[in-house]
mmCIF file of C-alpha atoms in Angstrom:
data_model
loop_
_atom_site.group_PDB
_atom_site.id
_atom_site.type_symbol
_atom_site.label_atom_id
_atom_site.label_comp_id
_atom_site.label_asym_id
_atom_site.label_seq_id
_atom_site.Cartn_x
_atom_site.Cartn_y
_atom_site.Cartn_z
ATOM 1 C CA MET S 11 -35.110 -16.443 -3.327
ATOM 2 C CA GLY S 12 -36.602 -17.006 0.106
ATOM 3 C CA GLU S 13 -35.096 -16.242 3.470
ATOM 4 C CA LYS S 14 -33.542 -19.687 3.737
ATOM 5 C CA GLY S 15 -31.795 -19.212 0.396
ATOM 6 C CA GLU S 16 -30.399 -15.868 1.547
ATOM 7 C CA ARG S 17 -29.135 -17.451 4.765
ATOM 8 C CA THR S 18 -27.398 -20.185 2.790
ATOM 9 C CA LYS S 19 -25.792 -17.626 0.454
ATOM 10 C CA LYS S 20 -24.553 -15.641 3.429
ATOM 11 C CA MET S 21 -23.077 -18.775 4.997
ATOM 12 C CA ILE S 22 -21.356 -19.591 1.683
ATOM 13 C CA ARG S 23 -19.867 -16.077 1.521
ATOM 14 C CA GLU S 24 -18.602 -16.288 5.099
ATOM 15 C CA GLN S 25 -16.930 -19.654 4.623
ATOM 16 C CA ALA S 26 -15.501 -18.604 1.275
ATOM 17 C CA ALA S 27 -14.146 -15.325 2.685
ATOM 18 C CA ALA S 28 -12.134 -17.272 5.258
ATOM 19 C CA LEU S 29 -10.722 -19.514 2.513
ATOM 20 C CA PHE S 30 -9.849 -16.564 0.251
ATOM 21 C CA ALA S 31 -8.119 -14.748 3.109
ATOM 22 C CA GLN S 32 -6.098 -17.840 3.857
ATOM 23 C CA LYS S 33 -5.199 -19.030 0.359
ATOM 24 C CA GLY S 34 -5.732 -16.101 -1.999
ATOM 25 C CA PHE S 35 -8.335 -15.992 -4.755
ATOM 26 C CA SER S 36 -7.016 -18.343 -7.415
ATOM 27 C CA MET S 37 -6.130 -21.194 -5.067
ATOM 28 C CA VAL S 38 -9.721 -21.612 -3.845
ATOM 29 C CA THR S 39 -11.971 -23.929 -5.882
ATOM 30 C CA MET S 40 -15.711 -24.523 -5.834
ATOM 31 C CA LYS S 41 -14.828 -27.955 -4.439
ATOM 32 C CA ASP S 42 -13.042 -26.338 -1.468
ATOM 33 C CA ILE S 43 -16.144 -24.272 -0.812
ATOM 34 C CA CYS S 44 -18.362 -27.371 -0.955
ATOM 35 C CA GLU S 45 -16.134 -28.970 1.666
ATOM 36 C CA ALA S 46 -16.042 -25.901 3.914
ATOM 37 C CA THR S 47 -19.803 -25.354 3.757
ATOM 38 C CA GLY S 48 -20.872 -28.992 3.737
ATOM 39 C CA LEU S 49 -23.010 -28.309 0.661
ATOM 40 C CA SER S 50 -23.248 -30.699 -2.280
ATOM 41 C CA ARG S 51 -21.979 -29.573 -5.645
ATOM 42 C CA GLY S 52 -25.561 -29.049 -6.798
ATOM 43 C CA GLY S 53 -26.393 -27.170 -3.619
ATOM 44 C CA LEU S 54 -23.514 -24.754 -4.093
ATOM 45 C CA TYR S 55 -24.032 -24.194 -7.833
ATOM 46 C CA ARG S 56 -27.688 -23.417 -7.240
ATOM 47 C CA HIS S 57 -26.491 -20.233 -5.462
ATOM 48 C CA TYR S 58 -23.255 -19.299 -7.234
ATOM 49 C CA GLU S 59 -21.862 -20.117 -10.667
ATOM 50 C CA ASN S 60 -18.189 -19.761 -9.784
ATOM 51 C CA THR S 61 -15.707 -18.479 -7.193
ATOM 52 C CA ALA S 62 -15.519 -15.051 -8.885
ATOM 53 C CA GLY S 63 -19.245 -14.557 -8.308
ATOM 54 C CA ILE S 64 -18.844 -15.311 -4.603
ATOM 55 C CA PHE S 65 -15.730 -13.178 -4.337
ATOM 56 C CA GLU S 66 -17.364 -10.139 -5.921
ATOM 57 C CA GLU S 67 -20.466 -10.414 -3.793
ATOM 58 C CA ILE S 68 -18.399 -10.539 -0.581
ATOM 59 C CA PHE S 69 -16.816 -7.182 -1.373
ATOM 60 C CA LEU S 70 -19.901 -5.486 -2.724
ATOM 61 C CA GLU S 71 -21.875 -6.529 0.358
ATOM 62 C CA MET S 72 -19.184 -5.215 2.744
ATOM 63 C CA ALA S 73 -18.979 -1.909 0.871
ATOM 64 C CA THR S 74 -22.734 -1.430 0.860
ATOM 65 C CA GLU S 75 -23.096 -2.262 4.555
ATOM 66 C CA ASN S 76 -20.336 0.176 5.403
ATOM 67 C CA GLU S 77 -21.803 2.950 3.254
ATOM 68 C CA ASN S 78 -25.245 2.466 4.743
ATOM 69 C CA LEU S 79 -23.773 2.681 8.246
ATOM 70 C CA ILE S 80 -21.994 5.969 7.535
ATOM 71 C CA ASP S 81 -25.005 7.500 5.816
ATOM 72 C CA ARG S 82 -27.175 6.519 8.769
ATOM 73 C CA ARG S 83 -24.707 8.066 11.212
ATOM 74 C CA ILE S 84 -24.648 11.286 9.195
ATOM 75 C CA LYS S 85 -28.430 11.354 9.178
ATOM 76 C CA GLU S 86 -28.370 10.939 12.966
ATOM 77 C CA GLN S 87 -26.150 14.063 13.128
ATOM 78 C CA ILE S 88 -23.376 12.240 14.996
ATOM 79 C CA PRO S 89 -20.205 14.406 15.072
ATOM 80 C CA ALA S 90 -18.055 13.733 11.990
ATOM 81 C CA MET S 91 -14.999 13.053 14.153
ATOM 82 C CA GLU S 92 -16.891 10.348 15.988
ATOM 83 C CA ILE S 93 -17.916 8.701 12.705
ATOM 84 C CA LEU S 94 -14.332 8.975 11.487
ATOM 85 C CA LYS S 95 -13.043 7.274 14.618
ATOM 86 C CA GLU S 96 -15.569 4.462 14.228
ATOM 87 C CA GLU S 97 -14.322 3.945 10.677
ATOM 88 C CA MET S 98 -10.721 4.057 11.838
ATOM 89 C CA LYS S 99 -11.533 1.405 14.399
ATOM 90 C CA PHE S 100 -12.602 -0.986 11.614
ATOM 91 C CA LEU S 101 -9.578 -0.125 9.498
ATOM 92 C CA LYS S 102 -7.158 -0.563 12.376
ATOM 93 C CA GLU S 103 -8.630 -3.926 13.306
ATOM 94 C CA GLU S 104 -8.243 -5.080 9.758
ATOM 95 C CA MET S 105 -4.690 -3.770 9.474
ATOM 96 C CA LEU S 106 -3.665 -5.651 12.585
ATOM 97 C CA ASN S 107 -5.639 -8.769 11.821
ATOM 98 C CA SER S 108 -3.903 -9.387 8.558
ATOM 99 C CA GLU S 109 -4.519 -13.123 8.405
ATOM 100 C CA GLN S 110 -8.219 -12.531 7.953
ATOM 101 C CA SER S 111 -7.678 -9.612 5.630
ATOM 102 C CA LEU S 112 -8.781 -9.820 2.014
ATOM 103 C CA SER S 113 -6.241 -7.188 0.950
ATOM 104 C CA TYR S 114 -3.958 -9.593 -0.867
ATOM 105 C CA PRO S 115 -6.761 -11.626 -2.508
ATOM 106 C CA ILE S 116 -8.318 -8.466 -3.955
ATOM 107 C CA TYR S 117 -4.944 -7.345 -5.272
ATOM 108 C CA GLU S 118 -4.389 -10.759 -6.831
ATOM 109 C CA TYR S 119 -7.916 -10.721 -8.281
ATOM 110 C CA ALA S 120 -7.398 -7.270 -9.809
ATOM 111 C CA ASN S 121 -4.080 -8.415 -11.286
ATOM 112 C CA THR S 122 -5.276 -11.699 -12.696
ATOM 113 C CA VAL S 123 -9.056 -11.671 -13.209
ATOM 114 C CA SER S 124 -10.548 -8.198 -13.476
ATOM 115 C CA ARG S 125 -9.729 -4.758 -12.212
ATOM 116 C CA ASP S 126 -13.362 -3.639 -12.504
ATOM 117 C CA LEU S 127 -14.326 -4.815 -9.037
ATOM 118 C CA PHE S 128 -11.559 -2.875 -7.325
ATOM 119 C CA GLU S 129 -12.149 0.204 -9.491
ATOM 120 C CA LYS S 130 -15.766 0.115 -8.416
ATOM 121 C CA LEU S 131 -14.977 -0.403 -4.725
ATOM 122 C CA ASN S 132 -12.353 2.323 -4.832
ATOM 123 C CA GLU S 133 -14.782 4.743 -6.426
ATOM 124 C CA GLN S 134 -17.478 3.861 -3.873
ATOM 125 C CA GLY S 135 -14.981 4.203 -1.030
ATOM 126 C CA TYR S 136 -13.869 7.552 -2.355
ATOM 127 C CA GLN S 137 -17.431 8.843 -2.541
ATOM 128 C CA LYS S 138 -18.221 7.573 0.918
ATOM 129 C CA TRP S 139 -15.262 9.476 2.364
ATOM 130 C CA GLU S 140 -16.208 12.545 0.343
ATOM 131 C CA ARG S 141 -19.655 12.558 1.934
ATOM 132 C CA LEU S 142 -18.158 12.255 5.404
ATOM 133 C CA MET S 143 -15.628 15.031 4.662
ATOM 134 C CA ALA S 144 -18.316 17.371 3.319
ATOM 135 C CA TYR S 145 -20.396 16.668 6.414
ATOM 136 C CA GLY S 146 -17.410 17.357 8.715
ATOM 137 C CA VAL S 147 -16.626 20.599 6.869
ATOM 138 C CA SER S 148 -20.283 21.696 7.065
ATOM 139 C CA ARG S 149 -20.171 21.187 10.839
ATOM 140 C CA GLY S 150 -16.917 23.149 11.114
ATOM 141 C CA GLU S 151 -15.092 20.060 12.401
ATOM 142 C CA PHE S 152 -12.756 19.530 9.422
ATOM 143 C CA ARG S 153 -10.900 22.134 7.446
ATOM 144 C CA LYS S 154 -11.852 22.299 3.826
ATOM 145 C CA GLU S 155 -8.543 23.103 2.084
ATOM 146 C CA ASN S 156 -8.064 19.841 0.390
ATOM 147 C CA THR S 157 -10.084 17.004 1.744
ATOM 148 C CA ALA S 158 -9.517 15.167 -1.572
ATOM 149 C CA ALA S 159 -5.809 14.898 -0.747
ATOM 150 C CA VAL S 160 -6.608 13.486 2.682
ATOM 151 C CA ILE S 161 -8.838 10.845 1.109
ATOM 152 C CA THR S 162 -5.869 9.749 -1.028
ATOM 153 C CA MET S 163 -3.861 9.254 2.146
ATOM 154 C CA ILE S 164 -6.717 7.456 3.916
ATOM 155 C CA LEU S 165 -7.170 4.984 1.071
ATOM 156 C CA TYR S 166 -3.574 4.253 0.087
ATOM 157 C CA ALA S 167 -1.773 4.310 3.428
ATOM 158 C CA TYR S 168 -4.396 1.784 4.538
ATOM 159 C CA GLN S 169 -3.700 -0.389 1.481
ATOM 160 C CA GLY S 170 0.062 -0.191 2.056
ATOM 161 C CA ILE S 171 -0.131 -1.129 5.729
ATOM 162 C CA ARG S 172 -2.680 -3.874 5.138
ATOM 163 C CA MET S 173 -0.796 -5.517 2.321
ATOM 164 C CA TRP S 174 2.575 -5.433 4.007
ATOM 165 C CA SER S 175 1.203 -6.574 7.341
ATOM 166 C CA ARG S 176 0.525 -9.936 5.695
ATOM 167 C CA VAL S 177 4.225 -10.276 4.984
ATOM 168 C CA ILE S 178 6.271 -8.440 7.579
ATOM 169 C CA ASN S 179 5.752 -7.643 11.204
ATOM 170 C CA ILE S 180 4.329 -4.116 11.306
ATOM 171 C CA PRO S 181 4.119 -2.734 14.851
ATOM 172 C CA GLU S 182 0.647 -1.991 16.205
ATOM 173 C CA GLN S 183 1.772 1.594 16.570
ATOM 174 C CA ALA S 184 1.574 1.943 12.769
ATOM 175 C CA ALA S 185 -2.222 1.753 12.907
ATOM 176 C CA GLU S 186 -2.278 4.433 15.636
ATOM 177 C CA ASP S 187 0.109 6.587 13.591
ATOM 178 C CA TYR S 188 -2.224 6.269 10.650
ATOM 179 C CA GLU S 189 -5.252 7.421 12.624
ATOM 180 C CA ASN S 190 -3.408 10.298 14.270
ATOM 181 C CA CYS S 191 -2.013 11.623 11.003
ATOM 182 C CA ILE S 192 -5.391 11.492 9.263
ATOM 183 C CA ILE S 193 -7.036 13.385 12.143
ATOM 184 C CA GLN S 194 -4.223 15.907 12.094
ATOM 185 C CA LEU S 195 -4.633 16.449 8.352
ATOM 186 C CA LEU S 196 -8.370 16.950 8.697
ATOM 187 C CA GLN S 197 -8.007 19.398 11.530
ATOM 188 C CA ASN S 198 -5.228 21.425 9.921
ATOM 189 C CA GLY S 199 -6.196 20.913 6.296
ATOM 190 C CA CYS S 200 -3.765 19.820 3.638
ATOM 191 C CA ARG S 201 -2.306 22.322 1.230
ATOM 192 C CA THR S 202 -3.477 22.076 -2.360
ATOM 193 C CA ALA S 203 -1.000 21.603 -5.174
ATOM 194 C CA GLY S 204 -1.573 25.205 -6.241
ATOM 195 C CA THR S 205 -0.283 26.679 -2.985
ATOM 196 C CA LYS S 206 3.138 25.021 -2.963
ATOM 197 C CA MET R 15 36.921 -8.262 -9.155
ATOM 198 C CA GLY R 16 38.268 -5.687 -11.576
ATOM 199 C CA GLU R 17 36.516 -2.677 -13.044
ATOM 200 C CA LYS R 18 35.360 -4.621 -16.073
ATOM 201 C CA GLY R 19 33.748 -7.237 -13.832
ATOM 202 C CA GLU R 20 31.916 -4.511 -11.899
ATOM 203 C CA ARG R 21 30.667 -2.995 -15.146
ATOM 204 C CA THR R 22 29.359 -6.364 -16.288
ATOM 205 C CA LYS R 23 27.603 -6.932 -12.945
ATOM 206 C CA LYS R 24 25.984 -3.522 -13.191
ATOM 207 C CA MET R 25 24.794 -4.269 -16.722
ATOM 208 C CA ILE R 26 23.358 -7.594 -15.517
ATOM 209 C CA ARG R 27 21.490 -5.852 -12.687
ATOM 210 C CA GLU R 28 20.052 -3.233 -15.046
ATOM 211 C CA GLN R 29 18.799 -5.760 -17.575
ATOM 212 C CA ALA R 30 17.463 -8.024 -14.836
ATOM 213 C CA ALA R 31 15.657 -5.128 -13.103
ATOM 214 C CA ALA R 32 13.738 -4.413 -16.315
ATOM 215 C CA LEU R 33 12.746 -8.093 -16.578
ATOM 216 C CA PHE R 34 11.674 -8.299 -12.920
ATOM 217 C CA ALA R 35 9.591 -5.130 -13.268
ATOM 218 C CA GLN R 36 7.879 -6.561 -16.308
ATOM 219 C CA LYS R 37 7.339 -10.167 -15.242
ATOM 220 C CA GLY R 38 7.655 -10.293 -11.470
ATOM 221 C CA PHE R 39 10.373 -12.167 -9.591
ATOM 222 C CA SER R 40 9.477 -15.825 -9.999
ATOM 223 C CA MET R 41 8.820 -15.692 -13.741
ATOM 224 C CA VAL R 42 12.358 -14.550 -14.586
ATOM 225 C CA THR R 43 14.958 -17.280 -15.109
ATOM 226 C CA MET R 44 18.742 -17.149 -15.406
ATOM 227 C CA LYS R 45 18.186 -18.115 -19.063
ATOM 228 C CA ASP R 46 16.053 -14.981 -19.612
ATOM 229 C CA ILE R 47 18.857 -12.907 -18.139
ATOM 230 C CA CYS R 48 21.432 -14.571 -20.418
ATOM 231 C CA GLU R 49 19.251 -13.639 -23.379
ATOM 232 C CA ALA R 50 18.680 -10.064 -22.245
ATOM 233 C CA THR R 51 22.349 -9.449 -21.480
ATOM 234 C CA GLY R 52 23.854 -11.466 -24.343
ATOM 235 C CA LEU R 53 26.049 -13.303 -21.833
ATOM 236 C CA SER R 54 26.736 -17.027 -22.032
ATOM 237 C CA ARG R 55 25.538 -19.244 -19.199
ATOM 238 C CA GLY R 56 29.109 -19.444 -17.903
ATOM 239 C CA GLY R 57 29.534 -15.684 -18.217
ATOM 240 C CA LEU R 58 26.413 -15.001 -16.151
ATOM 241 C CA TYR R 59 27.080 -17.640 -13.464
ATOM 242 C CA ARG R 60 30.577 -16.286 -12.959
ATOM 243 C CA HIS R 61 28.917 -13.165 -11.518
ATOM 244 C CA TYR R 62 25.712 -14.408 -9.903
ATOM 245 C CA GLU R 63 24.602 -17.791 -8.623
ATOM 246 C CA ASN R 64 20.873 -17.297 -9.073
ATOM 247 C CA THR R 65 18.121 -14.739 -9.726
ATOM 248 C CA ALA R 66 17.639 -14.129 -5.992
ATOM 249 C CA GLY R 67 21.240 -12.964 -5.697
ATOM 250 C CA ILE R 68 20.729 -10.455 -8.514
ATOM 251 C CA PHE R 69 17.366 -9.359 -7.143
ATOM 252 C CA GLU R 70 18.734 -8.683 -3.655
ATOM 253 C CA GLU R 71 21.727 -6.761 -4.951
ATOM 254 C CA ILE R 72 19.493 -4.496 -7.069
ATOM 255 C CA PHE R 73 17.589 -3.366 -3.987
ATOM 256 C CA LEU R 74 20.530 -3.107 -1.642
ATOM 257 C CA GLU R 75 22.423 -1.001 -4.180
ATOM 258 C CA MET R 76 19.466 1.366 -4.693
ATOM 259 C CA ALA R 77 18.986 1.763 -0.945
ATOM 260 C CA THR R 78 22.670 2.471 -0.317
ATOM 261 C CA GLU R 79 22.900 5.009 -3.146
ATOM 262 C CA ASN R 80 19.829 6.787 -1.850
ATOM 263 C CA GLU R 81 21.086 6.827 1.740
ATOM 264 C CA ASN R 82 24.463 8.156 0.683
ATOM 265 C CA LEU R 83 22.782 10.925 -1.291
ATOM 266 C CA ILE R 84 20.689 12.058 1.670
ATOM 267 C CA ASP R 85 23.594 11.906 4.093
ATOM 268 C CA ARG R 86 25.681 13.988 1.700
ATOM 269 C CA ARG R 87 22.926 16.565 1.350
ATOM 270 C CA ILE R 88 22.602 16.793 5.134
ATOM 271 C CA LYS R 89 26.364 17.269 5.431
ATOM 272 C CA GLU R 90 26.131 20.080 2.872
ATOM 273 C CA GLN R 91 23.555 21.753 5.154
ATOM 274 C CA ILE R 92 20.909 21.898 2.419
ATOM 275 C CA PRO R 93 17.500 22.833 3.914
ATOM 276 C CA ALA R 94 15.625 19.720 5.076
ATOM 277 C CA MET R 95 12.544 20.729 3.074
ATOM 278 C CA GLU R 96 14.623 20.835 -0.089
ATOM 279 C CA ILE R 97 16.029 17.356 0.585
ATOM 280 C CA LEU R 98 12.509 16.119 1.308
ATOM 281 C CA LYS R 99 11.254 17.511 -1.985
ATOM 282 C CA GLU R 100 14.103 15.847 -3.882
ATOM 283 C CA GLU R 101 13.131 12.541 -2.268
ATOM 284 C CA MET R 102 9.477 13.133 -3.083
ATOM 285 C CA LYS R 103 10.439 13.734 -6.698
ATOM 286 C CA PHE R 104 11.950 10.222 -6.894
ATOM 287 C CA LEU R 105 8.971 8.678 -5.141
ATOM 288 C CA LYS R 106 6.455 10.473 -7.346
ATOM 289 C CA GLU R 107 8.243 9.427 -10.514
ATOM 290 C CA GLU R 108 8.200 5.846 -9.360
ATOM 291 C CA MET R 109 4.547 5.978 -8.347
ATOM 292 C CA LEU R 110 3.560 7.286 -11.763
ATOM 293 C CA ASN R 111 5.920 5.065 -13.702
ATOM 294 C CA SER R 112 4.457 1.888 -12.403
ATOM 295 C CA GLU R 113 5.525 -0.352 -15.265
ATOM 296 C CA GLN R 114 9.148 0.067 -14.299
ATOM 297 C CA SER R 115 8.398 -0.178 -10.624
ATOM 298 C CA LEU R 116 9.721 -3.073 -8.578
ATOM 299 C CA SER R 117 6.951 -2.708 -5.999
ATOM 300 C CA TYR R 118 5.069 -5.837 -6.991
ATOM 301 C CA PRO R 119 8.188 -8.010 -7.503
ATOM 302 C CA ILE R 120 9.448 -7.164 -3.997
ATOM 303 C CA TYR R 121 6.041 -7.962 -2.529
ATOM 304 C CA GLU R 122 5.984 -11.260 -4.395
ATOM 305 C CA TYR R 123 9.561 -11.998 -3.292
ATOM 306 C CA ALA R 124 8.734 -11.273 0.347
ATOM 307 C CA ASN R 125 5.650 -13.510 0.111
ATOM 308 C CA THR R 126 7.301 -16.430 -1.633
ATOM 309 C CA VAL R 127 11.069 -16.400 -1.079
ATOM 310 C CA SER R 128 12.164 -14.412 1.949
ATOM 311 C CA ARG R 129 10.905 -11.478 3.943
ATOM 312 C CA ASP R 130 14.393 -10.650 5.218
ATOM 313 C CA LEU R 131 15.269 -8.438 2.277
ATOM 314 C CA PHE R 132 12.210 -6.245 2.673
ATOM 315 C CA GLU R 133 12.578 -6.135 6.469
ATOM 316 C CA LYS R 134 16.114 -4.900 5.973
ATOM 317 C CA LEU R 135 15.160 -2.321 3.325
ATOM 318 C CA ASN R 136 12.260 -1.125 5.440
ATOM 319 C CA GLU R 137 14.485 -0.727 8.476
ATOM 320 C CA GLN R 138 17.110 1.141 6.422
ATOM 321 C CA GLY R 139 14.420 3.335 4.876
ATOM 322 C CA TYR R 140 13.011 4.089 8.302
ATOM 323 C CA GLN R 141 16.421 5.093 9.663
ATOM 324 C CA LYS R 142 17.134 7.248 6.633
ATOM 325 C CA TRP R 143 13.889 9.171 7.137
ATOM 326 C CA GLU R 144 14.602 9.431 10.858
ATOM 327 C CA ARG R 145 17.927 11.131 10.150
ATOM 328 C CA LEU R 146 16.267 13.571 7.769
ATOM 329 C CA MET R 147 13.495 14.297 10.287
ATOM 330 C CA ALA R 148 15.966 14.894 13.129
ATOM 331 C CA TYR R 149 17.924 17.211 10.864
ATOM 332 C CA GLY R 150 14.752 19.121 9.871
ATOM 333 C CA VAL R 151 13.714 19.427 13.529
ATOM 334 C CA SER R 152 17.195 20.645 14.514
ATOM 335 C CA ARG R 153 16.928 23.377 11.876
ATOM 336 C CA GLY R 154 13.456 24.356 13.094
ATOM 337 C CA GLU R 155 11.926 23.379 9.740
ATOM 338 C CA PHE R 156 9.859 20.426 10.923
ATOM 339 C CA ARG R 157 7.808 20.111 14.068
ATOM 340 C CA LYS R 158 8.937 17.425 16.402
ATOM 341 C CA GLU R 159 5.678 16.108 17.900
ATOM 342 C CA ASN R 160 5.676 12.773 16.252
ATOM 343 C CA THR R 161 7.914 12.453 13.259
ATOM 344 C CA ALA R 162 7.779 8.662 13.715
ATOM 345 C CA ALA R 163 4.079 8.742 12.781
ATOM 346 C CA VAL R 164 4.827 10.768 9.672
ATOM 347 C CA ILE R 165 7.437 8.224 8.598
ATOM 348 C CA THR R 166 4.747 5.517 8.790
ATOM 349 C CA MET R 167 2.618 7.570 6.401
ATOM 350 C CA ILE R 168 5.561 8.273 4.080
ATOM 351 C CA LEU R 169 6.465 4.594 3.810
ATOM 352 C CA TYR R 170 3.043 2.977 3.588
ATOM 353 C CA ALA R 171 1.049 5.483 1.547
ATOM 354 C CA TYR R 172 3.873 5.201 -0.973
ATOM 355 C CA GLN R 173 3.616 1.407 -0.966
ATOM 356 C CA GLY R 174 -0.165 1.548 -1.376
ATOM 357 C CA ILE R 175 -0.095 3.980 -4.301
ATOM 358 C CA ARG R 176 2.786 2.206 -6.009
ATOM 359 C CA MET R 177 1.284 -1.242 -5.771
ATOM 360 C CA TRP R 178 -2.168 -0.234 -6.894
ATOM 361 C CA SER R 179 -0.886 1.953 -9.710
ATOM 362 C CA ARG R 180 0.277 -1.246 -11.402
ATOM 363 C CA VAL R 181 -3.311 -2.445 -11.476
ATOM 364 C CA ILE R 182 -5.711 0.463 -11.643
ATOM 365 C CA ASN R 183 -5.479 3.908 -13.120
ATOM 366 C CA ILE R 184 -4.498 6.207 -10.253
ATOM 367 C CA PRO R 185 -4.649 9.895 -11.212
ATOM 368 C CA GLU R 186 -1.354 11.806 -11.196
ATOM 369 C CA GLN R 187 -2.915 14.048 -8.603
ATOM 370 C CA ALA R 188 -2.542 11.231 -6.068
ATOM 371 C CA ALA R 189 1.247 11.664 -6.083
ATOM 372 C CA GLU R 190 0.825 15.415 -5.521
ATOM 373 C CA ASP R 191 -1.670 14.764 -2.733
ATOM 374 C CA TYR R 192 0.849 12.463 -1.112
ATOM 375 C CA GLU R 193 3.610 15.078 -1.162
ATOM 376 C CA ASN R 194 1.345 17.865 0.064
ATOM 377 C CA CYS R 195 -0.008 15.853 2.975
ATOM 378 C CA ILE R 196 3.470 14.773 4.090
ATOM 379 C CA ILE R 197 4.711 18.379 4.021
ATOM 380 C CA GLN R 198 1.617 19.472 5.911
ATOM 381 C CA LEU R 199 2.191 16.832 8.577
ATOM 382 C CA LEU R 200 5.817 17.823 9.009
ATOM 383 C CA GLN R 201 5.019 21.489 9.307
ATOM 384 C CA ASN R 202 2.122 21.060 11.709
ATOM 385 C CA GLY R 203 3.344 17.956 13.474
ATOM 386 C CA CYS R 204 1.211 14.905 14.050
ATOM 387 C CA ARG R 205 -0.382 14.256 17.392
ATOM 388 C CA THR R 206 1.005 11.380 19.378
ATOM 389 C CA ALA R 207 -1.218 8.574 20.521
ATOM 390 C CA GLY R 208 -0.988 9.926 24.073
ATOM 391 C CA THR R 209 -2.587 13.264 23.253
ATOM 392 C CA LYS R 210 -5.803 11.970 21.726
#
């Protein structure tokens, strides 16, 4: 596919992402996406077979872009804490900007269509954080004790705040609390189960 | 209402809770609850007007029982860390026993019926943890810096793990990680936003 095709696919993903965020996965049809993009039915189906294909590509693209960014920053020898804070900035924006968040659609998708996508994203996310942790430990910035436990907190506290912020009014302070606790855990370590 | 009536209501709530956990809120009808309890339509409606009434009472009862337990333990001057670990035991069991968890039904309820119930439970939960934190600080067991931030992590990491454990396979270690990180945060404090 040429450059023009790639541009069209990207435009489709962007328009579809806004619809998914607004209505959830199952309520968005290929017809809705035709209307939002201004493409004909044939024009849309030339690029994507169904909404699931678009949905999956949106997430896989975001994950890959984010991983590439972190790996590049590590290669540039940026301090791990700085990279962490950049990541936290994205996460906090998403937590507070819940209307555009795809947290509920991905949960719905995992519940109703396939859990494979989320399993894959979760695994990729985990590995990405592991690389950043190992880098921070190697630089003496993070304590090693149990970075795996901190990753659990990073991933699931984020999910909890994101999902609930679509429904109830979570104060902005919650996103700050999240960042501060994660930094604290990395600087002081987190006890392993064996040392209780 | 006499003792027999209270016993019947409790039995209704127990049977209904199992149905909600299994099917979500909106998929359970008063007819399903008649079948599960063996009550006639008239017998059920004498106690509850609709499924929302039963659903709300299940949560409010659990929250009150839990609050009373903590307040009693504080009054008995049990160490705060011991009370915390008892609480963590409940939370961990629920996180790992996701099929019986009401985490998804309450999310669905808040999204589709009313957010008031969750707002109220969240507020009560927050205040309960605040009392335990203040007690732990007064005994010199917990550091004071920013217990509010730790409560955010307690509440939302729990929500994230619970909700996702219904969908994907989260290792048991995640519940241990959660407990260990919370203890770590309480013992080392968590920096406030102002001290970044």
